[in-house]
Tab-separated table of C-alpha atoms in Angstrom:
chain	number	residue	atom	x	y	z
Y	18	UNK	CA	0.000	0.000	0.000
Y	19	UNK	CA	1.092	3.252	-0.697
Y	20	UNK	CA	1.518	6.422	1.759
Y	21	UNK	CA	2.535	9.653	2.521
Y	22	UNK	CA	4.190	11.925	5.217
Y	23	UNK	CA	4.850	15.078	5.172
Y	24	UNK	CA	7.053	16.404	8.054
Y	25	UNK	CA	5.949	19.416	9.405
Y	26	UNK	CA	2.716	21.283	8.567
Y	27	UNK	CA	3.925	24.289	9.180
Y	28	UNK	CA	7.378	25.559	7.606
Y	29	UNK	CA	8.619	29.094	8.202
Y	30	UNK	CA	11.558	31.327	6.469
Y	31	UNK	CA	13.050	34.198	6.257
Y	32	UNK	CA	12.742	35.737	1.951
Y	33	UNK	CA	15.787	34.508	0.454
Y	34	UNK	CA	16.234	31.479	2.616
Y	35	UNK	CA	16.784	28.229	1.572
Y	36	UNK	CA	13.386	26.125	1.412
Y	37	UNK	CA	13.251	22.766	2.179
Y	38	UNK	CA	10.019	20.522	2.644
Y	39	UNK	CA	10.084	17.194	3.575
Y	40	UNK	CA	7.642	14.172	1.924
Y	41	UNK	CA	8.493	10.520	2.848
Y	42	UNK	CA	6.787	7.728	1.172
Y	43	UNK	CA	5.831	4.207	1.249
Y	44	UNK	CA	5.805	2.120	-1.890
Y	45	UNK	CA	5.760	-1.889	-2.859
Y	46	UNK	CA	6.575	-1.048	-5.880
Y	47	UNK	CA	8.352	1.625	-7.822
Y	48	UNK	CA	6.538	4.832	-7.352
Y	49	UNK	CA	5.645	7.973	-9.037
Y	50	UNK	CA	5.927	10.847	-6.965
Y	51	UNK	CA	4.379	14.470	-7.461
Y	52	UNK	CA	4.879	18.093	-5.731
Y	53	UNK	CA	1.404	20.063	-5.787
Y	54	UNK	CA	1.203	23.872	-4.702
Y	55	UNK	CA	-2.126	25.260	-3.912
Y	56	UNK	CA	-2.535	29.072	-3.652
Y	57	UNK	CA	-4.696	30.801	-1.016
Y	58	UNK	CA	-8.387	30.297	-2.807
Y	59	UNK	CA	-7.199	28.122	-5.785
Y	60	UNK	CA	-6.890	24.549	-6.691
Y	61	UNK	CA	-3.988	22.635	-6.511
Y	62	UNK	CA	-1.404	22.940	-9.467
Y	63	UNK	CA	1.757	20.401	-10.065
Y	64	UNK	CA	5.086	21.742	-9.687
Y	65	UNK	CA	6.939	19.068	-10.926
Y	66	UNK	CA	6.954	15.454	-10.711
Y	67	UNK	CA	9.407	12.268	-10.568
Y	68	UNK	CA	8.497	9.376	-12.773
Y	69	UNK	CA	11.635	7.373	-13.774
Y	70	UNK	CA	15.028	8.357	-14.889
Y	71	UNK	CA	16.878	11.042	-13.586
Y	72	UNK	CA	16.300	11.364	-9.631
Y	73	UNK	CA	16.536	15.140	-9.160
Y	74	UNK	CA	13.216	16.716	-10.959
Y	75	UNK	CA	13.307	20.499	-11.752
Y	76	UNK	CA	9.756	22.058	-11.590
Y	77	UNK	CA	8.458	25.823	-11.996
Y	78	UNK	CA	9.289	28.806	-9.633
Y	79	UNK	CA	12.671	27.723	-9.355
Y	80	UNK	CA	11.676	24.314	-7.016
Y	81	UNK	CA	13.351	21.049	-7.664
Y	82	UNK	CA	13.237	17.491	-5.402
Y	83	UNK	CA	15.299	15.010	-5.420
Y	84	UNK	CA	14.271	11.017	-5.476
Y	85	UNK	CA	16.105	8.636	-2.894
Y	86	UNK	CA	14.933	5.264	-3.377
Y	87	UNK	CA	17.540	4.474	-0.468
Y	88	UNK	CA	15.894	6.771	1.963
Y	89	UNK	CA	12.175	6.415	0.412
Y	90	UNK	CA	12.268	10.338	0.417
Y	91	UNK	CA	11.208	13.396	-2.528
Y	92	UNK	CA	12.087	16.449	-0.318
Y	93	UNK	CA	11.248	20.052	-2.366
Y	94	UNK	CA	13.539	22.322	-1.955
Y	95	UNK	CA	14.098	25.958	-3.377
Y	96	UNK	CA	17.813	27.834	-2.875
Y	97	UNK	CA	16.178	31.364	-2.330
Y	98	UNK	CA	12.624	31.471	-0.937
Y	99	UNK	CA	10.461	34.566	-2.467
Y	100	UNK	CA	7.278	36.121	-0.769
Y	101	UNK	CA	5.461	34.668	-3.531
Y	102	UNK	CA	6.115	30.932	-2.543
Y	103	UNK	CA	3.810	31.207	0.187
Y	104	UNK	CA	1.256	28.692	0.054
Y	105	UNK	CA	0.236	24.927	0.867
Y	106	UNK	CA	2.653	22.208	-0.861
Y	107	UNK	CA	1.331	18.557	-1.267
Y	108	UNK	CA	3.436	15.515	-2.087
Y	109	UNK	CA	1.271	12.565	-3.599
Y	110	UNK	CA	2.546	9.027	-4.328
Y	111	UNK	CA	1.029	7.071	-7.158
Y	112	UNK	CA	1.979	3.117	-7.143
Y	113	UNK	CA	3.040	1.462	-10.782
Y	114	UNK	CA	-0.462	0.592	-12.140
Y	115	UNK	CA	-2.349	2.485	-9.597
Y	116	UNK	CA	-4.345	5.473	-10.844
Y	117	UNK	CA	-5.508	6.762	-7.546
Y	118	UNK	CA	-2.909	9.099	-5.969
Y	119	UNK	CA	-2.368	9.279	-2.037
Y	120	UNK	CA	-1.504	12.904	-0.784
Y	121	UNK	CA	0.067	13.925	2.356
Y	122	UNK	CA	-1.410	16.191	4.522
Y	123	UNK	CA	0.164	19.622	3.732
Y	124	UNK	CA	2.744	21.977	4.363
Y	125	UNK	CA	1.962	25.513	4.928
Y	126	UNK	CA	5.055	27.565	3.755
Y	127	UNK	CA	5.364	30.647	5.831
Y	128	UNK	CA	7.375	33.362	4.343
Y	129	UNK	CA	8.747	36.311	6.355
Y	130	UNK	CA	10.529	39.814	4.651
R	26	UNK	CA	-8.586	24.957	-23.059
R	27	UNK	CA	-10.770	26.039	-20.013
R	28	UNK	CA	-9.122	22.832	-18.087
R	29	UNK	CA	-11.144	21.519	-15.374
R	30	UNK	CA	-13.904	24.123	-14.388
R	31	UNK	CA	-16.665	23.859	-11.434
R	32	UNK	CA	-20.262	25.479	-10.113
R	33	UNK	CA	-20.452	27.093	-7.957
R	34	UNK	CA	-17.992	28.506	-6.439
R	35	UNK	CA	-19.365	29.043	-3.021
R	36	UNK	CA	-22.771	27.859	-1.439
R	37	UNK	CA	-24.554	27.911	1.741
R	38	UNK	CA	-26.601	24.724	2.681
R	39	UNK	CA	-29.200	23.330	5.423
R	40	UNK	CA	-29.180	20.619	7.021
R	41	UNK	CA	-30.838	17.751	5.333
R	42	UNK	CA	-31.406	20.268	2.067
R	43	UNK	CA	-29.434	18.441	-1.291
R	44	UNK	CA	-27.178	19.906	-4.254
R	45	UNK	CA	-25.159	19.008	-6.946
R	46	UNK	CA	-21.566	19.951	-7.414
R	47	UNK	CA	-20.882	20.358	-11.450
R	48	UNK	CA	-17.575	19.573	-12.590
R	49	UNK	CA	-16.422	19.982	-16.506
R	50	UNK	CA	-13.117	19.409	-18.122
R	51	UNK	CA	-12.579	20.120	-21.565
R	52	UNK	CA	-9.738	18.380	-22.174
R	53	UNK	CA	-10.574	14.541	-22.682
R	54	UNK	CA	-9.169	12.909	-19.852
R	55	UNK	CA	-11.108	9.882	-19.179
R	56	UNK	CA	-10.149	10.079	-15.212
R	57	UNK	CA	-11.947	12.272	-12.962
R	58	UNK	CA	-11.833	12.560	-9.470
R	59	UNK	CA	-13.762	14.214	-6.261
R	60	UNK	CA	-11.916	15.306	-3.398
R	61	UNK	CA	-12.761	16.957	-0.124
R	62	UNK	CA	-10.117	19.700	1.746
R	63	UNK	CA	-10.766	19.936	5.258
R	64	UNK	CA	-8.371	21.983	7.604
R	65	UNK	CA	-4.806	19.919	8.447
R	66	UNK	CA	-6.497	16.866	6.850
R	67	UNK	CA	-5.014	17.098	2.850
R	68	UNK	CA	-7.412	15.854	0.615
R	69	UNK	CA	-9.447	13.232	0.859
R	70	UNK	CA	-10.496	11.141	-2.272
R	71	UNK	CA	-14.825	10.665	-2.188
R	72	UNK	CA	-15.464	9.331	-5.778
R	73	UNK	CA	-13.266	8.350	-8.841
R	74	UNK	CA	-14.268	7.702	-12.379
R	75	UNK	CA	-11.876	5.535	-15.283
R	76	UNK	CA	-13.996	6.264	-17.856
R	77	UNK	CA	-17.746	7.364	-18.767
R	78	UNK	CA	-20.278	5.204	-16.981
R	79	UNK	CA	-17.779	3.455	-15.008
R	80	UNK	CA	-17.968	5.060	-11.036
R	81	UNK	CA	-15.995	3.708	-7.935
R	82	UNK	CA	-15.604	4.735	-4.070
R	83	UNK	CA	-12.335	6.563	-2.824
R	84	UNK	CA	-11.762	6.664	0.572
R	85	UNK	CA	-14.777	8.683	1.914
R	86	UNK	CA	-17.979	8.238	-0.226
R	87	UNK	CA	-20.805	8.305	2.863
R	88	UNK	CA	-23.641	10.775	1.899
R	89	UNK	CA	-22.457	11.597	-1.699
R	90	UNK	CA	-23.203	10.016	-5.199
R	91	UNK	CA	-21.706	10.386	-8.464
R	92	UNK	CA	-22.652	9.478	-12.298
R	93	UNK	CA	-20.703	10.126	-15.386
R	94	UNK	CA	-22.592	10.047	-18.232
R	95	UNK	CA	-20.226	12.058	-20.544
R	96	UNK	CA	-16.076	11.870	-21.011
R	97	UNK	CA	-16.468	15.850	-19.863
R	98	UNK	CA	-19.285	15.573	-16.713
R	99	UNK	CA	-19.002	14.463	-13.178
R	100	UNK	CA	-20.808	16.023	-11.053
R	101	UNK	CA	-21.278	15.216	-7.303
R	102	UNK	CA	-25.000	15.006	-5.459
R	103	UNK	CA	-25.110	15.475	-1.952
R	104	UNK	CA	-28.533	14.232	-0.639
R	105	UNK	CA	-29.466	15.253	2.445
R	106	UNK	CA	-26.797	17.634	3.537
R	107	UNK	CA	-25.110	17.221	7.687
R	108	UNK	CA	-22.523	20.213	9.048
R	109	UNK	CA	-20.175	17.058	8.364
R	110	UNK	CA	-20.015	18.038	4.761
R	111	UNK	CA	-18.537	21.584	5.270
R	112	UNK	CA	-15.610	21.409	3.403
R	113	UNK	CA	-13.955	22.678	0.242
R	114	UNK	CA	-14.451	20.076	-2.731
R	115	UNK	CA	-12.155	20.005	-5.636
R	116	UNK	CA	-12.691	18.225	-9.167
R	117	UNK	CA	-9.930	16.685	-10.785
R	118	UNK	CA	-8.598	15.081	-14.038
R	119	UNK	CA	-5.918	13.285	-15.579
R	120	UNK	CA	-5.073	11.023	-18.893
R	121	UNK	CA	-4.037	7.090	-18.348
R	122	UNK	CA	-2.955	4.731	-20.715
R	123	UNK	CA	-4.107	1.205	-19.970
R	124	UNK	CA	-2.691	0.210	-17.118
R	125	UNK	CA	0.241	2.720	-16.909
R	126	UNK	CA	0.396	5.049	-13.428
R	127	UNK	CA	-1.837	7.997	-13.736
R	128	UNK	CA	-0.098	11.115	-15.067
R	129	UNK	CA	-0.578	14.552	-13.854
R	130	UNK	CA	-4.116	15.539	-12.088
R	131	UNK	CA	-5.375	19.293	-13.218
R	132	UNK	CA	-7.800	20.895	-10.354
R	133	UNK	CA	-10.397	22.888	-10.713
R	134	UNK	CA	-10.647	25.988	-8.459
R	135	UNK	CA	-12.914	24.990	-5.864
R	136	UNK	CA	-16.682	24.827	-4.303
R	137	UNK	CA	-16.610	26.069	-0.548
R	138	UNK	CA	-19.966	24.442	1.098
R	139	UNK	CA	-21.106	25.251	4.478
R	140	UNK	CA	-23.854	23.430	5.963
R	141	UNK	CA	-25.873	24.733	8.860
């Protein structure tokens, strides 16, 4: 079965800061993993997405994540965080052959001027 | 393309009164999906759909129904409405082929429902 954990629901930086938010998964077979940010008011919208090949995944607004099979891990991270980032960031999991996605619960970025 | 678009945007129920949710998407994905936001919680899957007339359960389907009768249509009927059912409810899409993993979902924007 597949699963999901995001650590932390609340993240807070300083603008300019590095970003980084954490997603764990759970897997039986190889997954498909996804970023999603979701705008105050709006739906969600992917920022990037691993599927196979290479293991770091570079997504819009300057966001990239990293796959470690080793560690089961797809962490987002951005090198300078902007004012605009703020929002909620979900990390789904999607099993080979499985078309129902499981997403964590949400990080709320917080960011500070 | 519109993408995935949905009515209305906000609505104020009571209790045991009933509604439907309308949810288009104009770009001819044959996967739909109904979610539900609440607070801390992430989304919760209520109904999926593979394909037209084909409907299934996700993970929290009490006190809704679905059809889809079109590639385009899935809307979501909530029967006799409880305070439970405050929540935010998002429609969703995405193209599969066969039995490959499910590719990217597209949202639409939202219904906000409060029941009192």
């Amino acid at each position: 079965a597949q699963s999901v954990t995001q650590l932390g629901s609340h993240v807070s930086v300083s603008e300019g800061a590095l970003v980084l938010l954490r997603c764990n998964y759970s897997s039986s077979v190889p997954p498909y993993l996804f970023w999603y940010v979701q705008y105050p008011n709006q739906g969600l919208q992917l920022l990037l997405k691993y599927t196979t090949g290479a293991t770091l995944v570079k997504g819009i607004n300057g966001f990239e994540a990293e796959f470690k099979k080793s560690e089961t891990s797809f962490h987002l991270t951005k090198p300078s965080a902007h004012m605009s980032d703020a929002a909620e960031y979900f990390c789904a999991v999607s099993e080979g052959g499985s078309y129902i996605p499981t997403f964590g619960r949400g990080t709320s970025l917080i960011v500070h001027p | 393309n519109a993408g995935v678009t949905q009515t209305p945007k906000f609505r104020i129920l009571k209790i045991g009164q009933s509604m439907t949710l309308q949810c288009t998407q104009d770009m001819n994905h044959n996967y739909m999906y109904w979610y539900r936001q609440d607070p801390g919680m992430g989304l919760k899957l209520i109904y999926y759909s593979v394909g037209a007339g084909i409907t299934d359960k996700g993970e929290v389907p009490n006190g809704y129904n679905v059809s889809r009768s079109t590639t385009e249509d899935f809307p979501l009927r909530l029967e006799l409405a409880a305070p439970s059912q405050t929540s935010v409810y998002f429609c969703a899409s995405s193209y599969s082929r066969g039995l490959a993993v499910q590719e990217t979902q597209y949202f639409g924007p939202g219904t906000r429902l409060l029941v009192l």
